[in-house]
Amino acid sequence: MSLPIKFLPFLLILFFSSSLAIPLSYNVLSFGARPDGQTDSVKSFLAAWAQACGSAEAATIYVPPGRYLLSNVVFQGQCKNNDITIHIDGTLVAPADYHVIGNAESWILFEHVSGVSINGGVLDGQGAGLWACKKSDNSNCPSGATTLRFSNSNNVVINGLASVDSQMFHIVINGCNNVKVQGVKVSAAGDSPNTDGIHVQSSSGVTILDSKIGTGDDCVSVGPGATNLWIENVACGPGHGISIGSLGKEQQEAGVQNVTVTSVTFTGTQNGVRIKS
């Protein structure tokens, strides 16, 4: 049965308006961020996050070109939508004084989020000062912060991101499900301590694809509770290679299952793939 002619204009307007709908976009500059590499922009980034997280519709946070100083920051869920994209055309810079974030577990933390994607950008951990402190056997050195951590989160995408000179681990995936890491570049000096490229633990369904990782420690490290991990087309080196473990430190520790490593190139590494007890 054909629809009455008088309803067609309304249906056409509805179709075109829905097809042309675009996600809400929040530019960090609109919230006071300064791309000068010297002004702490944490409050501006959190303000943009509050808007995106509080939206019932898909949302994008945009970081234009420039250098944005950030002290340690937590992007907290739960959010009202499961589709937040953080598009970075600039560089996020950690404080040059490693004491500022050195005793924080993470520099940039996403916790209890779902459907978050990070596209592009550079994270500069400025970790060389802390590495020098540790090499000097100074007992007062802070342990250092992980550059980017996702914790207790689902359906995460990290695409085209570069992480340089992290104080400690570059990227940590902890307690997460369905995470895709693709086209990332991770770099730190070959003698930098504890600068693992990507660490996965207590997580399932993590894929690491088409990436280049060179650090002073493991390119990829796999901790207890990691299952269904796929690593493909990764260039690893310098560093320690790909390591499963250390494992077995606790009696009731979760095991590691179903790890696949394929089409990986190791150059100047201490190992290829190893299991550490």
CSV table of N, CA, C and O in Angstrom, one decimal, residues 59-123:
chain,number,residue,atom,x,y,z
A,59,ALA,N,30.0,11.9,20.9
A,59,ALA,CA,30.7,13.2,21.1
A,59,ALA,C,32.2,13.0,20.8
A,59,ALA,O,32.8,12.0,20.9
A,60,THR,N,32.8,14.2,20.3
A,60,THR,CA,34.2,14.2,20.0
A,60,THR,C,34.9,15.3,20.8
A,60,THR,O,34.4,16.4,20.9
A,61,ILE,N,36.0,15.0,21.4
A,61,ILE,CA,36.9,16.0,22.0
A,61,ILE,C,38.0,16.3,21.0
A,61,ILE,O,38.8,15.3,20.7
A,62,TYR,N,38.2,17.5,20.6
A,62,TYR,CA,39.3,17.8,19.7
A,62,TYR,C,40.4,18.6,20.3
A,62,TYR,O,40.2,19.6,21.0
A,63,VAL,N,41.6,18.1,20.0
A,63,VAL,CA,42.8,18.8,20.5
A,63,VAL,C,43.6,19.3,19.3
A,63,VAL,O,44.2,18.5,18.6
A,64,PRO,N,43.6,20.6,19.0
A,64,PRO,CA,44.2,21.2,17.9
A,64,PRO,C,45.8,21.1,18.0
A,64,PRO,O,46.3,20.8,19.0
A,65,PRO,N,46.5,21.4,16.9
A,65,PRO,CA,47.9,21.4,17.0
A,65,PRO,C,48.5,22.3,18.1
A,65,PRO,O,47.8,23.3,18.4
A,66,GLY,N,49.6,22.0,18.6
A,66,GLY,CA,50.2,22.7,19.7
A,66,GLY,C,50.7,21.7,20.8
A,66,GLY,O,50.5,20.5,20.7
A,67,ARG,N,51.3,22.3,21.8
A,67,ARG,CA,51.8,21.5,22.9
A,67,ARG,C,51.0,21.9,24.2
A,67,ARG,O,51.0,23.1,24.5
A,68,TYR,N,50.4,20.9,24.8
A,68,TYR,CA,49.6,21.1,25.9
A,68,TYR,C,50.2,20.4,27.2
A,68,TYR,O,50.3,19.2,27.2
A,69,LEU,N,50.5,21.2,28.1
A,69,LEU,CA,51.1,20.7,29.4
A,69,LEU,C,49.9,20.1,30.2
A,69,LEU,O,48.9,20.8,30.4
A,70,LEU,N,50.1,18.9,30.7
A,70,LEU,CA,49.1,18.3,31.6
A,70,LEU,C,49.8,17.7,32.8
A,70,LEU,O,50.8,16.9,32.6
A,71,SER,N,49.4,18.0,34.0
A,71,SER,CA,49.8,17.2,35.1
A,71,SER,C,48.9,15.9,35.1
A,71,SER,O,48.1,15.7,34.1
A,72,ASN,N,49.0,15.0,36.1
A,72,ASN,CA,48.3,13.8,36.0
A,72,ASN,C,46.8,14.1,36.0
A,72,ASN,O,46.3,14.9,36.7
A,73,VAL,N,46.0,13.3,35.2
A,73,VAL,CA,44.6,13.5,35.0
A,73,VAL,C,43.9,12.2,34.9
A,73,VAL,O,44.4,11.2,34.3
A,74,VAL,N,42.7,12.2,35.4
A,74,VAL,CA,41.8,11.0,35.4
A,74,VAL,C,40.5,11.3,34.6
A,74,VAL,O,39.8,12.3,35.0
A,75,PHE,N,40.3,10.6,33.5
A,75,PHE,CA,39.0,10.7,32.8
A,75,PHE,C,38.1,9.6,33.3
A,75,PHE,O,38.3,8.4,32.9
A,76,GLN,N,37.1,10.0,34.0
A,76,GLN,CA,36.3,9.0,34.8
A,76,GLN,C,35.0,8.7,34.1
A,76,GLN,O,34.3,9.6,33.7
A,77,GLY,N,34.5,7.4,34.0
A,77,GLY,CA,33.2,7.1,33.7
A,77,GLY,C,32.4,6.7,34.9
A,77,GLY,O,32.9,7.0,36.0
A,78,GLN,N,31.2,6.3,34.8
A,78,GLN,CA,30.5,5.9,33.7
A,78,GLN,C,30.0,7.2,32.9
A,78,GLN,O,29.6,8.2,33.5
A,79,CYS,N,29.9,7.1,31.6
A,79,CYS,CA,29.4,8.2,30.8
A,79,CYS,C,28.0,7.9,30.3
A,79,CYS,O,27.5,6.7,30.3
A,80,LYS,N,27.3,8.9,29.8
A,80,LYS,CA,25.9,8.7,29.3
A,80,LYS,C,25.8,8.2,27.9
A,80,LYS,O,24.8,7.8,27.4
A,81,ASN,N,27.0,8.1,27.2
A,81,ASN,CA,27.0,7.5,25.9
A,81,ASN,C,28.2,6.6,25.8
A,81,ASN,O,29.2,6.7,26.6
A,82,ASN,N,28.2,5.7,24.8
A,82,ASN,CA,29.3,4.8,24.6
A,82,ASN,C,30.0,5.1,23.3
A,82,ASN,O,30.4,4.1,22.6
A,83,ASP,N,30.2,6.3,23.0
A,83,ASP,CA,30.8,6.7,21.7
A,83,ASP,C,31.5,8.1,21.8
A,83,ASP,O,31.0,9.1,21.4
A,84,ILE,N,32.7,8.1,22.4
A,84,ILE,CA,33.5,9.3,22.6
A,84,ILE,C,34.8,9.1,21.9
A,84,ILE,O,35.6,8.2,22.2
A,85,THR,N,35.0,10.0,21.0
A,85,THR,CA,36.3,10.1,20.2
A,85,THR,C,37.1,11.2,20.7
A,85,THR,O,36.6,12.4,20.8
A,86,ILE,N,38.4,11.0,21.0
A,86,ILE,CA,39.4,12.0,21.3
A,86,ILE,C,40.3,12.1,20.2
A,86,ILE,O,41.2,11.3,20.0
A,87,HIS,N,40.2,13.2,19.4
A,87,HIS,CA,41.0,13.4,18.2
A,87,HIS,C,42.1,14.4,18.5
A,87,HIS,O,41.8,15.6,18.8
A,88,ILE,N,43.3,13.9,18.4
A,88,ILE,CA,44.4,14.7,18.9
A,88,ILE,C,45.3,15.1,17.7
A,88,ILE,O,45.9,14.2,17.0
A,89,ASP,N,45.4,16.4,17.4
A,89,ASP,CA,46.4,16.8,16.3
A,89,ASP,C,47.6,17.5,17.0
A,89,ASP,O,48.5,17.9,16.3
A,90,GLY,N,47.6,17.5,18.3
A,90,GLY,CA,48.7,18.2,19.0
A,90,GLY,C,49.5,17.2,19.8
A,90,GLY,O,49.5,16.0,19.6
A,91,THR,N,50.3,17.7,20.7
A,91,THR,CA,51.2,16.9,21.6
A,91,THR,C,50.8,17.2,23.1
A,91,THR,O,50.7,18.4,23.5
A,92,LEU,N,50.5,16.2,23.8
A,92,LEU,CA,50.3,16.3,25.3
A,92,LEU,C,51.6,16.1,26.0
A,92,LEU,O,52.3,15.1,25.7
A,93,VAL,N,52.0,17.0,26.9
A,93,VAL,CA,53.4,17.0,27.4
A,93,VAL,C,53.3,16.9,29.0
A,93,VAL,O,52.5,17.6,29.6
A,94,ALA,N,54.0,15.9,29.5
A,94,ALA,CA,54.1,15.8,31.0
A,94,ALA,C,55.0,16.9,31.5
A,94,ALA,O,55.9,17.4,30.8
A,95,PRO,N,54.9,17.2,32.8
A,95,PRO,CA,55.8,18.2,33.4
A,95,PRO,C,57.2,17.8,33.3
A,95,PRO,O,57.6,16.6,33.5
A,96,ALA,N,58.1,18.7,33.1
A,96,ALA,CA,59.5,18.5,33.0
A,96,ALA,C,60.1,18.0,34.3
A,96,ALA,O,61.0,17.2,34.3
A,97,ASP,N,59.6,18.5,35.4
A,97,ASP,CA,60.0,18.1,36.7
A,97,ASP,C,59.3,16.7,37.0
A,97,ASP,O,58.1,16.7,37.3
A,98,TYR,N,60.1,15.6,37.0
A,98,TYR,CA,59.5,14.3,37.1
A,98,TYR,C,58.8,14.1,38.5
A,98,TYR,O,58.0,13.1,38.7
A,99,HIS,N,59.1,14.9,39.5
A,99,HIS,CA,58.5,14.7,40.8
A,99,HIS,C,57.0,15.1,40.8
A,99,HIS,O,56.3,14.6,41.6
A,100,VAL,N,56.6,15.9,39.8
A,100,VAL,CA,55.2,16.3,39.8
A,100,VAL,C,54.2,15.1,39.6
A,100,VAL,O,53.2,15.1,40.3
A,101,ILE,N,54.6,14.2,38.7
A,101,ILE,CA,53.7,13.0,38.5
A,101,ILE,C,54.4,11.7,38.8
A,101,ILE,O,53.8,10.7,38.7
A,102,GLY,N,55.7,11.8,39.3
A,102,GLY,CA,56.5,10.6,39.4
A,102,GLY,C,55.9,9.6,40.5
A,102,GLY,O,56.3,8.4,40.4
A,103,ASN,N,55.2,10.1,41.4
A,103,ASN,CA,54.6,9.2,42.4
A,103,ASN,C,53.2,8.8,42.1
A,103,ASN,O,52.5,8.1,42.9
A,104,ALA,N,52.6,9.3,41.0
A,104,ALA,CA,51.3,8.9,40.6
A,104,ALA,C,51.4,7.6,39.8
A,104,ALA,O,52.4,7.4,39.1
A,105,GLU,N,50.4,6.7,39.9
A,105,GLU,CA,50.5,5.5,39.2
A,105,GLU,C,50.4,5.7,37.7
A,105,GLU,O,51.1,5.0,36.9
A,106,SER,N,49.7,6.7,37.3
A,106,SER,CA,49.4,7.0,35.9
A,106,SER,C,49.5,8.5,35.6
A,106,SER,O,49.1,9.3,36.5
A,107,TRP,N,50.0,8.9,34.4
A,107,TRP,CA,49.9,10.3,34.0
A,107,TRP,C,48.5,10.6,33.4
A,107,TRP,O,47.8,11.5,33.9
A,108,ILE,N,48.1,9.8,32.5
A,108,ILE,CA,46.7,9.9,31.9
A,108,ILE,C,46.0,8.6,32.1
A,108,ILE,O,46.4,7.6,31.6
A,109,LEU,N,44.9,8.7,32.8
A,109,LEU,CA,44.1,7.5,33.2
A,109,LEU,C,42.7,7.6,32.7
A,109,LEU,O,42.0,8.6,33.0
A,110,PHE,N,42.2,6.6,32.0
A,110,PHE,CA,40.8,6.4,31.7
A,110,PHE,C,40.2,5.2,32.5
A,110,PHE,O,40.8,4.1,32.5
A,111,GLU,N,39.2,5.5,33.3
A,111,GLU,CA,38.7,4.5,34.2
A,111,GLU,C,37.2,4.3,34.1
A,111,GLU,O,36.4,5.3,34.0
A,112,HIS,N,36.7,3.1,34.0
A,112,HIS,CA,35.3,2.8,33.9
A,112,HIS,C,34.6,3.5,32.7
A,112,HIS,O,33.5,4.1,32.8
A,113,VAL,N,35.3,3.4,31.5
A,113,VAL,CA,34.7,4.0,30.3
A,113,VAL,C,34.4,2.9,29.3
A,113,VAL,O,34.9,1.8,29.4
A,114,SER,N,33.5,3.2,28.4
A,114,SER,CA,33.1,2.3,27.3
A,114,SER,C,33.0,3.1,26.0
A,114,SER,O,32.3,4.1,26.0
A,115,GLY,N,33.5,2.5,25.0
A,115,GLY,CA,33.4,3.1,23.6
A,115,GLY,C,34.2,4.3,23.4
A,115,GLY,O,33.9,5.2,22.6
A,116,VAL,N,35.4,4.4,24.1
A,116,VAL,CA,36.3,5.6,23.9
A,116,VAL,C,37.3,5.2,22.9
A,116,VAL,O,38.0,4.2,22.9
A,117,SER,N,37.5,6.2,21.9
A,117,SER,CA,38.6,6.0,20.9
A,117,SER,C,39.5,7.2,21.0
A,117,SER,O,39.1,8.4,21.1
A,118,ILE,N,40.8,6.9,20.9
A,118,ILE,CA,41.8,8.0,20.8
A,118,ILE,C,42.5,7.9,19.4
A,118,ILE,O,43.0,6.8,19.1
A,119,ASN,N,42.4,9.0,18.7
A,119,ASN,CA,42.9,9.0,17.3
A,119,ASN,C,44.0,10.0,17.2
A,119,ASN,O,43.8,11.2,17.4
A,120,GLY,N,45.2,9.5,16.8
A,120,GLY,CA,46.3,10.4,16.6
A,120,GLY,C,46.9,11.0,17.8
A,120,GLY,O,46.7,10.6,18.9
A,121,GLY,N,47.8,12.0,17.6
A,121,GLY,CA,48.4,12.7,18.7
A,121,GLY,C,49.7,12.1,19.2
A,121,GLY,O,50.1,11.0,18.8
A,122,VAL,N,50.4,12.9,20.0
A,122,VAL,CA,51.7,12.5,20.6
A,122,VAL,C,51.6,12.7,22.1
A,122,VAL,O,51.1,13.7,22.6
A,123,LEU,N,52.0,11.7,22.9
A,123,LEU,CA,52.1,11.8,24.3
A,123,LEU,C,53.6,11.8,24.7
A,123,LEU,O,54.3,10.9,24.4
